[in-house]
Coordinates of C-alpha atoms and ligand atoms in Angstrom, one line a residue:
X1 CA 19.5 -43.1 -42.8
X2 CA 19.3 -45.5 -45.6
X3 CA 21.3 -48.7 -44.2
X4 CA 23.6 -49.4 -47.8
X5 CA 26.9 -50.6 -46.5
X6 CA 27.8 -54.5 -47.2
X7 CA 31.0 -55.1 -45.6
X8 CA 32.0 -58.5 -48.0
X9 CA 35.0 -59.3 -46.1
X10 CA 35.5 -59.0 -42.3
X11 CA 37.2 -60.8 -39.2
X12 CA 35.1 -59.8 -36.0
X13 CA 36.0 -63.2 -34.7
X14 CA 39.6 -61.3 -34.0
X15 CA 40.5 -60.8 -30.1
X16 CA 40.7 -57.1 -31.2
X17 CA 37.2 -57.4 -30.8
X18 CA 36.6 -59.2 -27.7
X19 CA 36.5 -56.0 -25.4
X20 CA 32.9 -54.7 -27.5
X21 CA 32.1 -57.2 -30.0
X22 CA 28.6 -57.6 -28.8
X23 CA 28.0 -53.8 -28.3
X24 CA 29.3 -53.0 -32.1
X25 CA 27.8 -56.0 -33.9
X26 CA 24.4 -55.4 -31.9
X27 CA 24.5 -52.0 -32.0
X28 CA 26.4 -49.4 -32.8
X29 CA 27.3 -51.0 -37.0
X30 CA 23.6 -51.3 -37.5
X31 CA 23.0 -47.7 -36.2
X32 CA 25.7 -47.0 -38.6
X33 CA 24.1 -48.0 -41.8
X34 CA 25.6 -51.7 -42.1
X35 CA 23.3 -53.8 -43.9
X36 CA 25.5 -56.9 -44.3
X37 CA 28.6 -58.2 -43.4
X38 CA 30.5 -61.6 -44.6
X39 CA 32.8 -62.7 -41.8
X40 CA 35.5 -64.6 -42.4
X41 CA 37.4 -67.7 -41.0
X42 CA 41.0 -68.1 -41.4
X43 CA 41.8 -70.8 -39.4
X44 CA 39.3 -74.4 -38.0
X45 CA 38.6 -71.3 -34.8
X46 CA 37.9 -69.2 -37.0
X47 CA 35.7 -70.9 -39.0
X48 CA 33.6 -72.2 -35.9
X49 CA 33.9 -68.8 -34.7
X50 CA 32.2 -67.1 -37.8
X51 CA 29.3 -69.9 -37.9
X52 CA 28.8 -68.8 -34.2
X53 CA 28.6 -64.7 -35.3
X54 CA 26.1 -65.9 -38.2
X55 CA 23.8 -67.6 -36.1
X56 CA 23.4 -64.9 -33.5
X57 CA 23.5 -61.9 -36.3
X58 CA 20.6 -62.1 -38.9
X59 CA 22.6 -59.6 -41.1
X60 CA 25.5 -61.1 -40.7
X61 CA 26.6 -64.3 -43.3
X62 CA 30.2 -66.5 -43.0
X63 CA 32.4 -67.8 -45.6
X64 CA 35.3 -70.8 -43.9
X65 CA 38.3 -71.8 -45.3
X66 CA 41.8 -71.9 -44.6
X67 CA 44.0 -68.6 -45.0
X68 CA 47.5 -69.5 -46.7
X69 CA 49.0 -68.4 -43.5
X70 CA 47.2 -70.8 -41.4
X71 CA 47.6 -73.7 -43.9
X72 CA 51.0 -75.1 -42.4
X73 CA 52.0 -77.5 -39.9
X74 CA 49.4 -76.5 -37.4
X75 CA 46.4 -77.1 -39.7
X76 CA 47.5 -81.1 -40.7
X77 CA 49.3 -81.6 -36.7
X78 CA 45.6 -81.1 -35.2
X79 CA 44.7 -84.9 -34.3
X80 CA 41.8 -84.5 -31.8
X81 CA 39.6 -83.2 -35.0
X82 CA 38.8 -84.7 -38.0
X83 CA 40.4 -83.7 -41.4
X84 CA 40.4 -80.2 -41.8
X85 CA 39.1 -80.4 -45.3
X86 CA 35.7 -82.7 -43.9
X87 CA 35.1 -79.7 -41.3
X88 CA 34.9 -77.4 -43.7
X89 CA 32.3 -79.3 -45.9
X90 CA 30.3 -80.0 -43.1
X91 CA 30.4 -76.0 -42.4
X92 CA 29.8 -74.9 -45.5
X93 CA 26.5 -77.2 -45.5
X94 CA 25.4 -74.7 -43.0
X95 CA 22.5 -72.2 -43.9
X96 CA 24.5 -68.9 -43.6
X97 CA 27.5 -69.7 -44.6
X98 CA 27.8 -68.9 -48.6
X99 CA 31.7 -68.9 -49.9
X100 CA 34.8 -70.7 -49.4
X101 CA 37.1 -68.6 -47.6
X102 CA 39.3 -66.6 -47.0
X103 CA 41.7 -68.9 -49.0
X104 CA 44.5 -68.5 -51.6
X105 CA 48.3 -67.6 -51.6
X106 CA 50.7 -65.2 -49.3
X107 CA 54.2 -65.4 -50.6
X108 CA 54.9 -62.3 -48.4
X109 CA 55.4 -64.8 -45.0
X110 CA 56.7 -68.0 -46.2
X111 CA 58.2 -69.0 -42.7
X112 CA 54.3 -69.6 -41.7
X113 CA 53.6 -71.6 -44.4
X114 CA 55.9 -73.3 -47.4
X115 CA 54.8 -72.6 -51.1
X116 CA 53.7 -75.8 -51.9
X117 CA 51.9 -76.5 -48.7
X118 CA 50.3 -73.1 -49.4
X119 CA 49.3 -74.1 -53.5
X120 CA 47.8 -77.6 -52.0
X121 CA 45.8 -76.4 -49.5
X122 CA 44.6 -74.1 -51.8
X123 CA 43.9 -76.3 -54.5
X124 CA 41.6 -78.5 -52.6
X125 CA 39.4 -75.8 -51.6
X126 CA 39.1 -74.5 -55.1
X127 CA 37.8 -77.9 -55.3
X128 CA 35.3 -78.2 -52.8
X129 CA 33.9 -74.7 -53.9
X130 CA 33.5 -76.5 -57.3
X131 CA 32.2 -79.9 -55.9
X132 CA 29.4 -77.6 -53.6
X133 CA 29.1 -75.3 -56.3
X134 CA 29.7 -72.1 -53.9
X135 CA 31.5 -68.9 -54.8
X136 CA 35.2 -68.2 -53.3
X137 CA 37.2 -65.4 -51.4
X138 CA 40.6 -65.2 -52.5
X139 CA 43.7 -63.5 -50.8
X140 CA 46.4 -63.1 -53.2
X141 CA 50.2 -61.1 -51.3
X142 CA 52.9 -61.0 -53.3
X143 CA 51.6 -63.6 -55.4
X144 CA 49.6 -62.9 -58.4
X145 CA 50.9 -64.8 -61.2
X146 CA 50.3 -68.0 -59.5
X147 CA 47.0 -67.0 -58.0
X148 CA 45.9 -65.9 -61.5
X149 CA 47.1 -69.3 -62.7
X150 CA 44.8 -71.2 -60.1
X151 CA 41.9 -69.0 -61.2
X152 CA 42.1 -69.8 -64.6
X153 CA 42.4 -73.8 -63.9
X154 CA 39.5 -74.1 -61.6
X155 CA 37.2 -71.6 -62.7
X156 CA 35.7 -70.0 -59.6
X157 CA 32.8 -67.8 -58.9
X158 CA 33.5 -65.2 -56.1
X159 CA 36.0 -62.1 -55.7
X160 CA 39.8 -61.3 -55.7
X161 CA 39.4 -59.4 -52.1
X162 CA 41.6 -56.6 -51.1
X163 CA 42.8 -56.4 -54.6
X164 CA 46.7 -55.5 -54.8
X165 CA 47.4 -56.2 -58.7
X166 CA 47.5 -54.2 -61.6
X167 CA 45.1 -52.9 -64.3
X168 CA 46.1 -55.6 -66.3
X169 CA 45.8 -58.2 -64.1
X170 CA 42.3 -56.9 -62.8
X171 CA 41.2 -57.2 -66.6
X172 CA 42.3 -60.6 -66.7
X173 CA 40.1 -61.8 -63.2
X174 CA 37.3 -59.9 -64.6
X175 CA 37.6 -61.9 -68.0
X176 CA 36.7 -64.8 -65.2
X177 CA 33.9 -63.4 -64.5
X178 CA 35.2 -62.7 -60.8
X179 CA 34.6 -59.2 -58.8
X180 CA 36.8 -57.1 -57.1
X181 CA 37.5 -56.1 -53.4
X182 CA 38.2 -52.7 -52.5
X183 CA 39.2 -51.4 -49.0
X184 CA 40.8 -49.2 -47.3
X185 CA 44.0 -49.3 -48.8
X186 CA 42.7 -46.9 -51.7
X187 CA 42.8 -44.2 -49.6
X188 CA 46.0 -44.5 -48.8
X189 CA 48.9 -42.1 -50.5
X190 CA 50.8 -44.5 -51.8
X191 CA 47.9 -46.8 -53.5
X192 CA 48.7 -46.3 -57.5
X193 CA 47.6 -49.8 -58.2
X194 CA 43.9 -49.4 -56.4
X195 CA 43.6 -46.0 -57.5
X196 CA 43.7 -47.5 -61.2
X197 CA 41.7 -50.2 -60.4
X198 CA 39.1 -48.4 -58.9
X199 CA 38.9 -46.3 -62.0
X200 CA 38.8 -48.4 -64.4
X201 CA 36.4 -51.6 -62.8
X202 CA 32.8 -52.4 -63.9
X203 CA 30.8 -51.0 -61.2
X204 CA 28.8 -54.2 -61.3
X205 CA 31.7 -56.1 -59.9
X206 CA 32.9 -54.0 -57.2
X207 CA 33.1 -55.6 -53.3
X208 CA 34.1 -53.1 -51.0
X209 CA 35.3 -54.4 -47.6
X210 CA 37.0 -53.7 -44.6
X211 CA 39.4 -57.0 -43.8
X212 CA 38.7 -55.7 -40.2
X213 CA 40.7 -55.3 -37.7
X214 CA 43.0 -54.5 -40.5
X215 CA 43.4 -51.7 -43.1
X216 CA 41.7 -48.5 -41.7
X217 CA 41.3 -45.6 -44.2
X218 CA 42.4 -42.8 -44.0
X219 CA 42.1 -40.4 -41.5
X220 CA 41.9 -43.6 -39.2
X221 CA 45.0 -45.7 -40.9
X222 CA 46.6 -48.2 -38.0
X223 CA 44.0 -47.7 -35.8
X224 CA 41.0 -50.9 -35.6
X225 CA 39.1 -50.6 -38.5
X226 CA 35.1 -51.6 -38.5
X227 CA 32.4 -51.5 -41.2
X228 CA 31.3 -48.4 -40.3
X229 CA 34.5 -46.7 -42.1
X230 CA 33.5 -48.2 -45.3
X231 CA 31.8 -44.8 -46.3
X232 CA 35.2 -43.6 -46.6
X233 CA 36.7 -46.0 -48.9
X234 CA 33.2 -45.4 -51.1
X235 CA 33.9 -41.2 -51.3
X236 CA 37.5 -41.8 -52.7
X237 CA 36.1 -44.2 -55.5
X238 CA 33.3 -41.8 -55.9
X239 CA 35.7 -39.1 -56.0
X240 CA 37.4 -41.0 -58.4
X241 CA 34.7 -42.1 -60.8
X242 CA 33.0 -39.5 -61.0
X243 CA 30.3 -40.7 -58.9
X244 CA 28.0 -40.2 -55.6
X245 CA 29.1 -42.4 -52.8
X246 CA 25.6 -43.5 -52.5
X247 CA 25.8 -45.4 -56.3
X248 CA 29.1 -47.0 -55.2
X249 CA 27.1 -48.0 -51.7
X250 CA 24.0 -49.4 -53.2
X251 CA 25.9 -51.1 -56.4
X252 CA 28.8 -52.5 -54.0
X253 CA 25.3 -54.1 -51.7
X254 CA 24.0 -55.3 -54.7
X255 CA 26.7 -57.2 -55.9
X256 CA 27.9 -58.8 -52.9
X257 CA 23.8 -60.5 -52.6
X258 CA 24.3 -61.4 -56.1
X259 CA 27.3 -62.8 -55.5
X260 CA 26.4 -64.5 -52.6
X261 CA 23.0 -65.1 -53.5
X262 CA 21.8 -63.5 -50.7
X263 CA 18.3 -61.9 -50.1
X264 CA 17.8 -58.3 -50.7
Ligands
NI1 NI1 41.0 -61.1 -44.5

């Protein structure tokens, strides 16, 4: 089988993976058609974490930053490493590692991390992607107007992942010039918003990702999701579109190495 499936947005870092990590990233996604997979680090760990999963996996490529969730008190209380934000530029001078991220806003758990804290940490890696000119990941919960707002100030390359917003706001990141992540969730029932999305998006700036351990499609939602379910999410936009899974495969590949300026 033709390998086609780019996973642009994954956490195999997670301890949900610890049991069989090496087994399914050696082995068994490889034998399941994955071509590619962007991991990505959510916290300093993380980020470390992905670097180590890049150099031991040749198809597999990192993006570090700092996930609004982990962008509170435990990120500036750290003292035995050097600022946070001079990690991360040292990281992303590594080889494999091609995006900022996963970074952004999550108004859906404040408690972890204030709003302001959340829009400054944020703000300074839309920076740094700027200053090293590299393209950015972007998680947006319950927060669209102000993520949209960010977007349009700093002017990123990179994708909206797991995309939650409307039509209308999808028209307005892909005014940016910015592509879409689609998951799981557009299998789900209840999924109006990715349905339309999915409809209605230029295929040349579809992502489609897992955000594994999380978001399983259907007929495997809440159980641990890999990249070799991404097939599924590909039939329902096929389904959709009008289209083979195969095109939404191959165009969804062919984006992410564009985006990430990855080799074919
Ligand atoms: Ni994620």
């Amino acid at each position: 089988m033709e390998a086609l499936i780019f996973d642009s947005h994954a956490h195999y870092d997670d301890e949900q993976f610890d049991a069989d990590r090496d087994e399914l990233l050696g082995k068994v996604l490889p034998e399941a058609g994955v071509c590619g997979i962007l991991n990505m680090g959510a916290d300093l760990r993380g980020c470390y974490d992905t670097v180590a999963l890049t150099e031991k996996y040749g198809y597999i490529y990192g993006a570090v930053g700092i996930h609004p969730e982990c962008a509170g008190d435990k990120l500036t209380a750290d003292p035995s490493s050097e600022h946070w934000l001079e990690a991360l530029r040292k990281l992303l001078k590594k080889e494999k590692i091609v995006a900022v991220g996963e970074i952004g806003l999550d108004y859906h758990w404040l408690e972890a991390c204030p709003k302001e804290r959340q829009q400054e940490v944020f703000a300074a890696q839309l920076e740094l992607a700027k200053e090293l000119s590299l393209p950015v990941v972007v998680h947006d919960r319950e927060a669209h107007a102000d993520t949209l707002e960010f977007l349009r100030r700093y002017r990123p390359q990179g994708v909206v992942h797991c995309f939650s917003g409307s039509v209308e706001m999808a028209r307005e990141i892909l005014k940016l010039g910015m592509y879409l992540g689609i998951g799981g969730v557009v299998t789900f029932k209840n999924a109006r918003h990715a349905v339309e999305v999915a409809k209605e998006l230029p295929l040349d700036r579809l992502l489609l990702e897992t955000d594994a351990p999380y978001m399983a499609p259907v007929p495997y939602r809440g159980k641990r999701n890999d990249s070799s379910l991404i097939p599924y999410a590909a039939q329902k936009i096929g389904e959709l579109r009008g289209e083979a899974p195969e095109t939404i495969l191959r165009a969804a590949a062919e984006n992410a190495r564009r985006l990430f300026g990855l080799p074919a």
